[in-house]
XYZ file of C-alpha atoms in Angstrom:
595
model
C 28.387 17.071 19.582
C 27.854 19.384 21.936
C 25.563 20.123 24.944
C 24.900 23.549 26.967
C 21.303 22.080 28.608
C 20.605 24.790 31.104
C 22.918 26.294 30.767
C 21.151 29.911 31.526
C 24.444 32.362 31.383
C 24.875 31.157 27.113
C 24.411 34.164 25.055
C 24.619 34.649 21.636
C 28.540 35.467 22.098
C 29.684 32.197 22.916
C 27.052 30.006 20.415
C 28.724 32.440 17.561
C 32.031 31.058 18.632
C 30.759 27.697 18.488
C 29.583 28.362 15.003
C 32.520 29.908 13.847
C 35.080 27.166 15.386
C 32.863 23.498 15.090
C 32.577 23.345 11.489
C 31.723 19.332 12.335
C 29.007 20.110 14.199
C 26.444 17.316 14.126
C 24.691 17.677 17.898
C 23.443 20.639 19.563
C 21.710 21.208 22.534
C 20.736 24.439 24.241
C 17.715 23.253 25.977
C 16.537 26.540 28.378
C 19.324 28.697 27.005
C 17.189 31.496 27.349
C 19.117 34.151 26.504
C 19.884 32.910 23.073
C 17.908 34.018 19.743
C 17.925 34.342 16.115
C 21.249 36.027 16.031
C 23.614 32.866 16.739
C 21.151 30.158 15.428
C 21.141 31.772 11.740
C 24.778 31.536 11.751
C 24.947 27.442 13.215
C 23.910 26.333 9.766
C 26.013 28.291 7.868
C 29.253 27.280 8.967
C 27.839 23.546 10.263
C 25.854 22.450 7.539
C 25.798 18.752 8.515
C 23.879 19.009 11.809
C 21.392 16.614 12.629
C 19.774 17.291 15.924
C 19.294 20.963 17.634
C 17.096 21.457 20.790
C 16.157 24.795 20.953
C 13.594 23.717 24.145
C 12.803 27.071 25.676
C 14.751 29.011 23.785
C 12.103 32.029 23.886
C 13.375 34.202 21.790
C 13.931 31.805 18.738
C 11.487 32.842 15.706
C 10.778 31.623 12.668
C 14.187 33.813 10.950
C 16.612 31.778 12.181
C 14.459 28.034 11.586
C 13.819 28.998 8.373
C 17.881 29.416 7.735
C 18.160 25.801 9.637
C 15.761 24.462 7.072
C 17.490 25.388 4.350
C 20.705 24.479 4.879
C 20.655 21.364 7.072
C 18.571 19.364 4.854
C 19.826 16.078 6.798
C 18.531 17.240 10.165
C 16.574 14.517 11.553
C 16.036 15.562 15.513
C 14.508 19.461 16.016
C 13.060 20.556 19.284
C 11.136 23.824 18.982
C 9.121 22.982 22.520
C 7.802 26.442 24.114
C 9.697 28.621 21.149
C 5.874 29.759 20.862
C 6.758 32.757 18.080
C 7.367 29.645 15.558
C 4.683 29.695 13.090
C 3.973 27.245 9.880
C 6.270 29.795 7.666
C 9.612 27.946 8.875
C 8.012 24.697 9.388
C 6.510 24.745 6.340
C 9.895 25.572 5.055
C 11.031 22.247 7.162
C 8.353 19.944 5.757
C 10.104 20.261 2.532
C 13.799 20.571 3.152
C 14.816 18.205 5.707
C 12.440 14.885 4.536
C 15.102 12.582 6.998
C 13.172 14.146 9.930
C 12.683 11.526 12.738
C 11.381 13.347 15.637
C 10.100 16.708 15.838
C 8.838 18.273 18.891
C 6.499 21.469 18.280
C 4.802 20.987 22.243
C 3.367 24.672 23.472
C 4.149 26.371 19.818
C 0.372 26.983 19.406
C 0.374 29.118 16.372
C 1.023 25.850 14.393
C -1.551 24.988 12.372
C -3.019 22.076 10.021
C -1.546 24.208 7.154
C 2.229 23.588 7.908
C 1.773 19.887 9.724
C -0.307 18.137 6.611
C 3.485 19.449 4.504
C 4.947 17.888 7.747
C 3.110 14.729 6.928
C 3.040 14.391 3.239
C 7.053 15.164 3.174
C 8.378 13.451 6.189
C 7.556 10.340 5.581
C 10.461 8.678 8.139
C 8.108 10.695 10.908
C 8.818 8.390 14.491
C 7.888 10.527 17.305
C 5.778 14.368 16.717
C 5.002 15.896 19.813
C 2.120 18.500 19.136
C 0.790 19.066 23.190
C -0.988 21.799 23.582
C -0.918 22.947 19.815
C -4.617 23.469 20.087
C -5.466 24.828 16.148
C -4.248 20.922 15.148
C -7.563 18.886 13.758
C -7.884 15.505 12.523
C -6.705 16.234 9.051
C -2.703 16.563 9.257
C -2.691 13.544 11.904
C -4.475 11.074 9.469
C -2.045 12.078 6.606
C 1.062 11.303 9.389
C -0.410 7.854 10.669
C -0.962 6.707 6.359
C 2.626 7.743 5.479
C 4.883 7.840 8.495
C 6.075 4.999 10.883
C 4.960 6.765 14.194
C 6.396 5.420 17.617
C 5.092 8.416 19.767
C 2.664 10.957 19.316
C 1.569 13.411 21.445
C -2.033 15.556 21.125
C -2.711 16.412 24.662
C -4.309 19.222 25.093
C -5.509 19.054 21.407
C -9.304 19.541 21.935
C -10.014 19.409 18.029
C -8.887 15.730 17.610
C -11.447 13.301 17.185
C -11.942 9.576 16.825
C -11.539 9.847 12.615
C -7.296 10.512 13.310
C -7.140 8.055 16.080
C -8.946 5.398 14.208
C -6.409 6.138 11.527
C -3.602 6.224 14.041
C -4.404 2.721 15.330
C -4.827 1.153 11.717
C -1.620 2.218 10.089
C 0.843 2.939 12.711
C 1.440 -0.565 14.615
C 4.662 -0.203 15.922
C 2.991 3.053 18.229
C 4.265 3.174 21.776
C 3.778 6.072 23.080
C 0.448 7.711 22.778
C -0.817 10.740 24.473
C -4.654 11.943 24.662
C -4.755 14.114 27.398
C -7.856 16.591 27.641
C -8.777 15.377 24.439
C -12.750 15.150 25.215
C -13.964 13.915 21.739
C -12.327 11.011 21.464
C -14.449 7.829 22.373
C -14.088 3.880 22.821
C -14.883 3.974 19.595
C -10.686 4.872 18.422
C -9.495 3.216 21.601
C -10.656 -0.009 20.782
C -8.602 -0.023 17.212
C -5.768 1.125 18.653
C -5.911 -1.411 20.857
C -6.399 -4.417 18.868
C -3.556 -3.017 16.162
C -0.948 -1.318 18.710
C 0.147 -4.812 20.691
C 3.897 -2.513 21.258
C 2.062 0.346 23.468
C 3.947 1.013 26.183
C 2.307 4.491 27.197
C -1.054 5.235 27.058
C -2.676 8.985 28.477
C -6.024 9.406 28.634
C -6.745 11.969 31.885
C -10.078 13.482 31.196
C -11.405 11.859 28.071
C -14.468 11.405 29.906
C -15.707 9.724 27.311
C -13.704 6.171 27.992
C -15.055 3.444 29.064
C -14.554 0.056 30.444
C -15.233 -1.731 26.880
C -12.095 0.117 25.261
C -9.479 -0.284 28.710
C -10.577 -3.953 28.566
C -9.313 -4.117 25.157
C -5.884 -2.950 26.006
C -5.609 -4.766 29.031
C -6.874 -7.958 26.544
C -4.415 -7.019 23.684
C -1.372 -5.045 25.039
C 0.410 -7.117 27.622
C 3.595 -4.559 26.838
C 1.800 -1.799 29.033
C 3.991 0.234 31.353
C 1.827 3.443 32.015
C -1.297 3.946 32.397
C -3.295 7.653 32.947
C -6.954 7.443 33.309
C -7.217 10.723 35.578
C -10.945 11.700 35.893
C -12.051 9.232 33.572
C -15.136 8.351 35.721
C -16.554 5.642 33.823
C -13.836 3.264 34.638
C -14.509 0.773 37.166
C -13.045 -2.380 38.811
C -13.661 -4.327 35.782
C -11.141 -2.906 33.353
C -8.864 -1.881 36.137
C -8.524 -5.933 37.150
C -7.960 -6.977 33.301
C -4.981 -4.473 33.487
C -3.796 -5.997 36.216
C -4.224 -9.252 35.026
C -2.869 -8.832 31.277
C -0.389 -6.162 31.851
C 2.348 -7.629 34.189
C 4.801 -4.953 33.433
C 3.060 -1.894 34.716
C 5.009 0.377 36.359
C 2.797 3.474 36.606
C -1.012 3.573 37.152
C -2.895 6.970 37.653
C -6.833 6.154 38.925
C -7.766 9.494 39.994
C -10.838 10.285 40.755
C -12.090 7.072 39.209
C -14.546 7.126 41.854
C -16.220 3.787 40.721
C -12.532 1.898 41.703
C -12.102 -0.068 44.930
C -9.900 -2.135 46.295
C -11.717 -5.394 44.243
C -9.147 -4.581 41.249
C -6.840 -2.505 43.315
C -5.723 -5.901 44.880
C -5.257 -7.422 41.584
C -2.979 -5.021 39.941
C -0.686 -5.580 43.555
C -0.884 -9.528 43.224
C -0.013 -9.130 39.290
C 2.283 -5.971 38.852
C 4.861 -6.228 41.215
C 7.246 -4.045 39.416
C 4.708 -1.059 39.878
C 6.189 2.357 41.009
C 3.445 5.440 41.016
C 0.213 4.465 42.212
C -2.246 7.524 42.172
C -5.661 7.313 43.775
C -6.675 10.249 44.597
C -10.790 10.778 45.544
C -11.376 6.885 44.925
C -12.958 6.717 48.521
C -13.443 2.964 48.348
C -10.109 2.239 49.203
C -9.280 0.980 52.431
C -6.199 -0.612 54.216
C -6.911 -3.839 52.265
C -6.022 -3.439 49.281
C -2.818 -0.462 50.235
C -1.794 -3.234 52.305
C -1.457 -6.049 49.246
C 0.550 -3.181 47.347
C 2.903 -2.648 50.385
C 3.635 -6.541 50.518
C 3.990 -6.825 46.526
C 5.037 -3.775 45.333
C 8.107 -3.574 47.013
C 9.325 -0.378 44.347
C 7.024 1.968 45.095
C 8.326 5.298 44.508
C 5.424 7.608 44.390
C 1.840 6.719 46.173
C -1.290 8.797 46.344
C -4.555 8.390 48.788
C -5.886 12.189 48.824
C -9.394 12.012 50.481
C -9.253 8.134 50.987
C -10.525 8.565 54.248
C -10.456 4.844 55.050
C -6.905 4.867 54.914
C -5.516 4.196 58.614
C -2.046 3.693 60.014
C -2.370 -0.117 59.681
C -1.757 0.039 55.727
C 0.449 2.994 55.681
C 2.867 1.571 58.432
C 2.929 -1.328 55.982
C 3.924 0.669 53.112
C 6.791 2.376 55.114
C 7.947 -0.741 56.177
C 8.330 -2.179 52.817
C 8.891 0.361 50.230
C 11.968 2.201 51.014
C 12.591 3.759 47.869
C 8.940 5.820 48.043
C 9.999 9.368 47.507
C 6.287 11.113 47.328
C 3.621 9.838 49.464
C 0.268 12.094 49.507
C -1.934 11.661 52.228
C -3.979 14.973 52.460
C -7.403 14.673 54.304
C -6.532 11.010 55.358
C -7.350 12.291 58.546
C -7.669 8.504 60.263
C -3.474 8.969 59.666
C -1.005 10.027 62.720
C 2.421 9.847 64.046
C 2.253 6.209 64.473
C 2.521 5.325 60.676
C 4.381 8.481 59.726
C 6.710 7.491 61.937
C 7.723 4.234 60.443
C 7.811 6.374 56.917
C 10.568 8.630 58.780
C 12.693 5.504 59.443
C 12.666 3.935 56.409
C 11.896 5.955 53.453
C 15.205 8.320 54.050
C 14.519 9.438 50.308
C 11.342 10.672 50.631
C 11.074 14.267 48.489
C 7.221 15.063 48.680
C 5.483 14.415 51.733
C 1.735 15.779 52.042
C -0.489 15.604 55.254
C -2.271 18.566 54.579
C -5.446 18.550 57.028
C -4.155 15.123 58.800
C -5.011 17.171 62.520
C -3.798 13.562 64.405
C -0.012 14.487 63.270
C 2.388 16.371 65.531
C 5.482 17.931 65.687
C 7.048 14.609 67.627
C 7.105 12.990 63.757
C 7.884 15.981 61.852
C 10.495 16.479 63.597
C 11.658 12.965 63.123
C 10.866 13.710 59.295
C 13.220 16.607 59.194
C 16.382 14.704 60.441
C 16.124 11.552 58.218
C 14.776 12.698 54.718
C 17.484 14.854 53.607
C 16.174 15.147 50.398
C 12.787 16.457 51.244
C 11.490 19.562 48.770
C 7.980 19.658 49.579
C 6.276 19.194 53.018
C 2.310 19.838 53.343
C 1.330 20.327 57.063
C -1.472 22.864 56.598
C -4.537 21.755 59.109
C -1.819 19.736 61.325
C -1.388 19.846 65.088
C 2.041 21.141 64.085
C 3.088 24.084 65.526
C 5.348 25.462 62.947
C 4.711 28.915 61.724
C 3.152 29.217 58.203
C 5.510 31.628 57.209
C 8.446 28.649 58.143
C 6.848 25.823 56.059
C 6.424 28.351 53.022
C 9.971 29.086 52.996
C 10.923 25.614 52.396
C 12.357 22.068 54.285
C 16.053 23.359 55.126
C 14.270 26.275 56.993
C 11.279 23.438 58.623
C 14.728 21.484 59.890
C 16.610 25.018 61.212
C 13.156 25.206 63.320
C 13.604 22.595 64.486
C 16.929 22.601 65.402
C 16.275 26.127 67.512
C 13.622 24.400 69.255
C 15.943 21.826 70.461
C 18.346 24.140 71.917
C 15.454 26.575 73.167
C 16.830 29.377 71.156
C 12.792 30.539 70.433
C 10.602 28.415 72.928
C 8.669 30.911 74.456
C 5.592 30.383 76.831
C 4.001 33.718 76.713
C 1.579 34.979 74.753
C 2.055 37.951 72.584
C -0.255 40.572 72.687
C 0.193 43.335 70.772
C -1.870 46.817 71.293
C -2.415 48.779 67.831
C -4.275 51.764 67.785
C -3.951 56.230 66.886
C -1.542 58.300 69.204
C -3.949 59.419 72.134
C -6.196 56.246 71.688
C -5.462 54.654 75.448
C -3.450 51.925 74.431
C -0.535 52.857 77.015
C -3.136 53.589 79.958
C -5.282 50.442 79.031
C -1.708 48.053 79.264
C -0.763 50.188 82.907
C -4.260 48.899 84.223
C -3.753 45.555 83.523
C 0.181 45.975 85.169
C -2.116 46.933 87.921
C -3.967 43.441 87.801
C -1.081 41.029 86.790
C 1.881 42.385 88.909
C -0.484 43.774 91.871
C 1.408 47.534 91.657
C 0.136 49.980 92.615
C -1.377 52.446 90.007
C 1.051 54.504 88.022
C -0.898 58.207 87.178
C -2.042 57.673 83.488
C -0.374 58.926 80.852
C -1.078 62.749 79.022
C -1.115 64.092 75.921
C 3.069 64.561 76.543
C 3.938 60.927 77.455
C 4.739 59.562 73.615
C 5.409 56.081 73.052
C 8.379 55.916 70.591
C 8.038 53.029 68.208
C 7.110 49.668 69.844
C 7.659 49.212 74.166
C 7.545 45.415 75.096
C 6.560 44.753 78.471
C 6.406 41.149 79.916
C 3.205 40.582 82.704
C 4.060 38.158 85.090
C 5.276 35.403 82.056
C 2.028 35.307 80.962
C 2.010 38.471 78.020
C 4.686 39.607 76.527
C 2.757 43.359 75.441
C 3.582 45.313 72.519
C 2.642 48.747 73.349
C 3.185 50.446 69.133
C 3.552 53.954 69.406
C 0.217 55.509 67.317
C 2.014 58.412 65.019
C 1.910 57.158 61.180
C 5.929 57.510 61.110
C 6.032 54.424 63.179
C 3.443 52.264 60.966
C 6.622 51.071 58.996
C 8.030 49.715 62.042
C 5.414 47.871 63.330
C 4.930 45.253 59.965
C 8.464 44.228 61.890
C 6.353 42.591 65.073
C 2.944 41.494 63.219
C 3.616 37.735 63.414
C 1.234 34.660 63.374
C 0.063 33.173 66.942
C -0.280 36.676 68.568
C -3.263 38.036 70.258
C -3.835 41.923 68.635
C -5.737 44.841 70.491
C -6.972 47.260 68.053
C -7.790 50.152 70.617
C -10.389 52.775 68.786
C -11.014 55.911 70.421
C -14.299 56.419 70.568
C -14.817 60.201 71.202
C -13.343 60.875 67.723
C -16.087 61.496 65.217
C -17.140 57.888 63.572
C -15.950 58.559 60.458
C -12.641 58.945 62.391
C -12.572 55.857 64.162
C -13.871 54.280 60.946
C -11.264 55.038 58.551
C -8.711 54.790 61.425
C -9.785 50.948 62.021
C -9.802 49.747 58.427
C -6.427 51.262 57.857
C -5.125 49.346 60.956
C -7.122 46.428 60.082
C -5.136 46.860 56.417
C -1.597 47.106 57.847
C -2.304 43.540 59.476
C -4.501 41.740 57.033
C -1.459 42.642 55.036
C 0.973 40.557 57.340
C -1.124 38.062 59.199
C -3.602 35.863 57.605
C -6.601 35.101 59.996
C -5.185 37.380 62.532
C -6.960 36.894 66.187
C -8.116 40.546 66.823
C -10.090 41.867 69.784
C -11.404 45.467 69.345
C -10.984 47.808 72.321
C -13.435 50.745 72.347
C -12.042 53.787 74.565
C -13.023 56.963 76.509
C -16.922 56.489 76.703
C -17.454 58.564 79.831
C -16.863 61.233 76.929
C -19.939 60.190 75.484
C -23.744 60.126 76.168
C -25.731 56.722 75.703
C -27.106 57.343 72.235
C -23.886 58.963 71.337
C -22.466 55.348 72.185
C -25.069 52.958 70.325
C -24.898 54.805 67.163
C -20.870 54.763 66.896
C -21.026 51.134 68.205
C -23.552 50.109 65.677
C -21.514 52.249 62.888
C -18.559 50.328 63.967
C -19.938 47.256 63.770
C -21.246 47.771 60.393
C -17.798 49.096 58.668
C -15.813 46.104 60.144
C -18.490 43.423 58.689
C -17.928 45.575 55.679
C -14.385 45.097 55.557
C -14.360 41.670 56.586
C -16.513 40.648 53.613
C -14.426 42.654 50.945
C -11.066 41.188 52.540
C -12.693 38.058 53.308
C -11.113 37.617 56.936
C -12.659 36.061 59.960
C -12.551 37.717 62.438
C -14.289 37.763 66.380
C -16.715 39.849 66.751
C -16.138 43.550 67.614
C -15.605 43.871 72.152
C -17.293 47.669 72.844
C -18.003 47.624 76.370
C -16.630 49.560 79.517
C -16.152 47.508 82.412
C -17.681 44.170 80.563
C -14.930 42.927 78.233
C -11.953 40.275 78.866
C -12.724 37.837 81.770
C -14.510 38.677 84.780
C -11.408 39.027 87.072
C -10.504 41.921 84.717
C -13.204 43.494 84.467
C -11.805 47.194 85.485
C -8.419 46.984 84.052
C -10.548 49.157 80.990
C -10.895 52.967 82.270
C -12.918 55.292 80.326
C-alpha cells in the first residue's frame, strides 16, 4: 500500500521507482499528482500485477495508453478512480469491462467522453458493481444504467449532472438494487415522482438522497421517503420548488437521523415543518435555507435549542431573521463553522457578537449587505475565530478596505491590529488632483492653500514650475492633496496612490481643442477605473477666460456627452461632470477656482 494524495511535486521519476522496487504492490494512490502521466502508470502493472485499487483522481495527463495496460494486466483490480482524467474514453474502459470483472467501485465523475457504448460492457461484465460514480458524464442515457441496476448489487450511484437520464433507469434502479444508499440526481430535470416513489418504497437502506433542481419533484414522492426510509441522513432538495411544509414535516417526523437538510429556495417552506425537523432531528448539522422567506426567529430558534450540532446554517434573504434567533444559535451551537446571513439585514452586532464568543471555530462567515454590522464585532470576529477562511462584509458599515477583505482573514486581523496601535488611522481626507502637465492642477490646490491656511497668495505657477511625480500637501488636517505631476512618464507612478475612500479631481483644460480634452479625460478616467472601483470623481474644468461663451457650451456639452459615453461602456457611476468658474465646491470656496 501506498499513498502520495497531493502530493503535487510526484513525477514520473519517483512512481517508476515505485514500480520498479514494490513488486507487492496492492494500493495506490496518487490522487492530484498532477504531474504524473502515461509514462509511470504503464509500467505499475507490469512489475505489480496484483494491484487492486489505483486513484488516478486528477491525474490530467492520464489517457487511455496507460488504462488500457492496467486493464490488462491487473485483472483483480477491484477499486479504479479515473475522476477528472477527462482524455479517458470507452477504448480502455471498454478494455476494463472485460478484464477486471472483480470491479467494486469505479469512479468515471467529469470523464465526459464516456459513453453508453463502454458502460453497458461495464454493466453486463461487472456484475460485483457497488458504487459507479458517472457525475457529469453527460452522453450517459438510460440504457447502460438499467443493465447495472438488473445485474449488479449497487450501493451508490451517482448521475448528477446526467441530463439524459430518465425515470425508465431509475424505476429500474429502485426495483433491483435494494441495498442502494447513496443516490445522486442532481440537475437531472427528467426524472419525476414517478421513479422516486419506487425507489422509495424498495430502497428502505438510503442514506443519501440528491435531488437539487429536479424541478419536477413533488411532495407525493418526498412523502414516500420520509414514509419508507427512516435510515435518511441527507437530504438535497435545492430549487425543487414544489416542495412544501407537508413533505418537509414527514421527514422530520420519519427520519430521526438526519444530519443534513438543504431547502433552498423551496420557497413554499416555513417554519410549520421547519419546527418539526428541530423537535425530531436533533442530531442535524447543515441546515440550508436560503430564499425560503417564511422563516422567522421561530422556528431558527427551536433548531438553536435542539440542534445543539449545528455545524453549517444558512438564512440568505430570510429577511425575518433578527438577532433574537441568531443570538440563540450562537449561544447554543458552538461547533457552527459556516453561518450565512447575507441580506438578513434585521441582523447586527448584537447577535454577531454572541457568535464571536462562542463559535471560536467558525470558518465561513457571510453578512454580505447586513448595513447594521460594524467594525466593533468584526473586530471581535477577527481575534476569536482563528480558523476563519472566508468573511463576506460587502454592503457593511465596516470600514475595511475592499482590497483588505479580498486578500483574505489573516490580512482582515493585521488591519485590525494596525488600527489598534494607530499605525494607519488617519482623519483626513485624500484628495488627489489628476490631470495633463499645464492643466492648473498646481495653481487650483495654491488657491485653496489660500482658503484653508489663510496665506497669502503665492504667484501662480508657469509653464517652468514642473511638478515631479506626486507632491502631498496636508490643508489644515482636513486634505491630505495629491498634486500628480501631468507628463505621461509619471502615469506609472501614480497607480501607486489610486486607493479606495479618496476624493479625485480630474482637472481638464479647457482651452485645448475638445477632442484634446476628450481623449485626455477617458485615458485618465482609464488609469483609475483600472484601480478604483466606483471611484468618487469631481471634474474640474480650467482656463475659461480663454474662451468665448459659445466656445464654452459646446466643449461643456461635448464633455458631457464623451463621459456618459464612457461611463456606459465601463459601466461606472459616477457624479455628474462640475464645469463652472466661480460656482463649483461649496459656497465659502467659491473663488479658490481661477480661470
Amino acid at each position: 500500500q501506498l499513498g502520495f494524495s497531493n502530493c503535487i511535486e510526484v513525477t514520473d521519476l519517483s512512481i517508476k521507482e515505485v514500480a520498479h522496487n514494490c513488486p507487492s504492490l496492492q494500493q495506490l494512490n496518487l490522487n492530484c499528482c498532477k504531474d504524473v502521466s502515461d509514462a509511470s502508470i504503464s509500467i505499475v502493472p507490469l512489475t505489480s500485477p496484483n494491484l487492486k485499487e489505483l486513484n488516478l483522481n486528477s491525474c490530467g495527463k492520464i489517457t487511455d495508453v496507460s488504462i488500457s495496460v492496467v486493464a490488462k494486466k491487473c485483472k483483480g483490480l477491484r477499486i479504479l478512480d479515473l475522476t477528472h482524467c477527462e482524455q479517458i474514453t470507452n477504448a480502455s474502459i471498454s478494455l476494463m469491462a472485460k478484464n477486471c470483472r472483480d470491479l467494486q467501485q469505479l469512479d468515471l465523475s467529469y470523464c465526459d467522453r464516456i459513453t453508453d457504448s463502454s458502460m453497458s460492457l461495464v454493466a453486463n461484465s461487472c456484475k460485483g458493481l457497488q458504487q459507479l460514480n458517472l457525475e457529469n458524464c453527460n452522453l450517459i442515457s438510460d440504457t447502460p444504467i438499467s443493465v447495472l441496476a438488473e445485474n449488479s448489487k449497487l450501493q451508490c450511484l451517482n448521475l448528477n449532472y446526467c441530463r439524459k437520464i430518465t425515470d425508465l433507469s431509475i424505476r429500474a434502479v429502485g426495483l433491483h438494487c435494494a441495498s442502494l444508499r447513496f443516490l445522486r440526481l442532481d440537475f437531472c430535470k427528467q426524472i419525476t415522482d414517478s421513479s422516486m416513489i419506487v425507489v422509495a418504497h424498495n430502497c428502505s437502506s438510503l442514506e443519501q438522497l440528491d435531488l437539487i433542481y429536479c424541478e419536477q419533484i413533488t411532495d407525493l414522492s418526498i412523502s414516500a421517503f420520509a414514509q419508507n426510509c427512516s435510515a435518511l441522513q441527507q437530504l438535497n432538495l435545492e430549487n425543487c420548488k414544489q416542495i412544501s411544509d407537508m413533505s418537509i414535516s414527514e421527514i422530520g417526523e420519519g427520519c430521526p437521523n438526519l444530519k443534513q437538510l438543504n431547502l433552498n429556495w423551496c420557497n413554499q417552506v416555513t417554519d410549520a415543518s421547519i419546527i418539526v425537523v428541530a423537535e425530531n432531528c436533533p442530531n442535524l448539522q447543515q441546515l440550508q435555507l436560503e430564499n425560503c422567506k417564511e422563516i422567522t426567529d421561530a422556528s431558527i430558534r427551536l433548531v438553536a435549542e435542539n440542534c445543539t450540532h449545528l455545524q453549517q446554517l444558512d438564512l440568505t434573504c430570510c429577511k425575518n431573521i433578527t438577532d433574537n434567533s441568531i443570538s440563540m444559535v450562537g449561544k447554543n451551537c458552538p461547533g457552527l463553522q459556516q453561518l450565512n446571513l447575507d441580506w438578513c439585514k434585521e441582523i447586527t452586532d448584537i447577535s454577531i457578537d454572541v457568535v464571536a464568543e462562542n463559535c471560536i471555530s467558525m470558518q465561513q462567515l457571510k453578512l454580505n449587505y447586513c448595513r447594521r454590522i460594524t467594525d466593533d464585532v468584526i473586530r471581535k470576529v477577527a481575534h476569536n475565530c482563528k480558523d476563519m477562511k472566508a468573511l463576506g462584509l460587502r454592503e457593511t458599515a465596516v470600514t475595511i478596505p475592499e482590497a483588505t477583505t479580498v486578500e483574505g482573514f489573516q490580512t482582515i486581523r493585521r488591519y485590525y491590529r494596525q488600527l489598534e496601535i494607530q499605525s494607519i488611522k488617519s482623519e483626513a481626507l485624500k484628495v488627489v488632483f489628476m490631470g495633463t502637465f499645464l492643466a492648473g492642477k498646481t495653481s487650483l490646490i495654491q488657491r485653496l492653500k489660500e482658503v484653508y491656511l489663510e496665506e497669502p497668495c503665492a504667484a501662480l505657477p508657469t509653464e517652468d514650475d514642473r511638478t515631479i511625480g506626486v507632491v502631498v500637501t496636508v490643508l489644515g488636517g482636513t486634505f491630505v492633496v495629491h498634486d500628480f505631476g501631468g507628463q505621461p512618464e509619471y502615469y506609472p507612478w501614480h497607480k501607486l496612490f489610486l486607493t479606495e475612500g479618496a476624493l479625485y479631481v480630474q482637472v481638464v483644460d479647457l482651452s485645448d481643442p475638445v477632442e484634446t480634452c476628450v481623449k485626455v479625460l477617458q485615458e485618465q478616467l482609464n488609469i483609475l477605473s483600472a484601480s478604483v472601483c466606483g471611484a468618487v470623481v469631481v471634474l474640474v474644468g480650467t482656463k475659461i477666460d480663454l474662451l468665448s461663451e459659445s466656445e464654452l457650451q459646446e466643449k461643456k456639452k461635448r464633455v458631457e456627452a464623451s463621459v456618459e459615453h464612457w461611463q456606459t461602456s465601463t459601466r461606472q457611476r459616477l457624479p455628474g461632470p462640475v464645469m463652472t468658474h466661480r460656482r463649483s465646491w461649496q459656497s465659502h470656496m467659491q473663488d479658490a477656482f481661477y480661470s
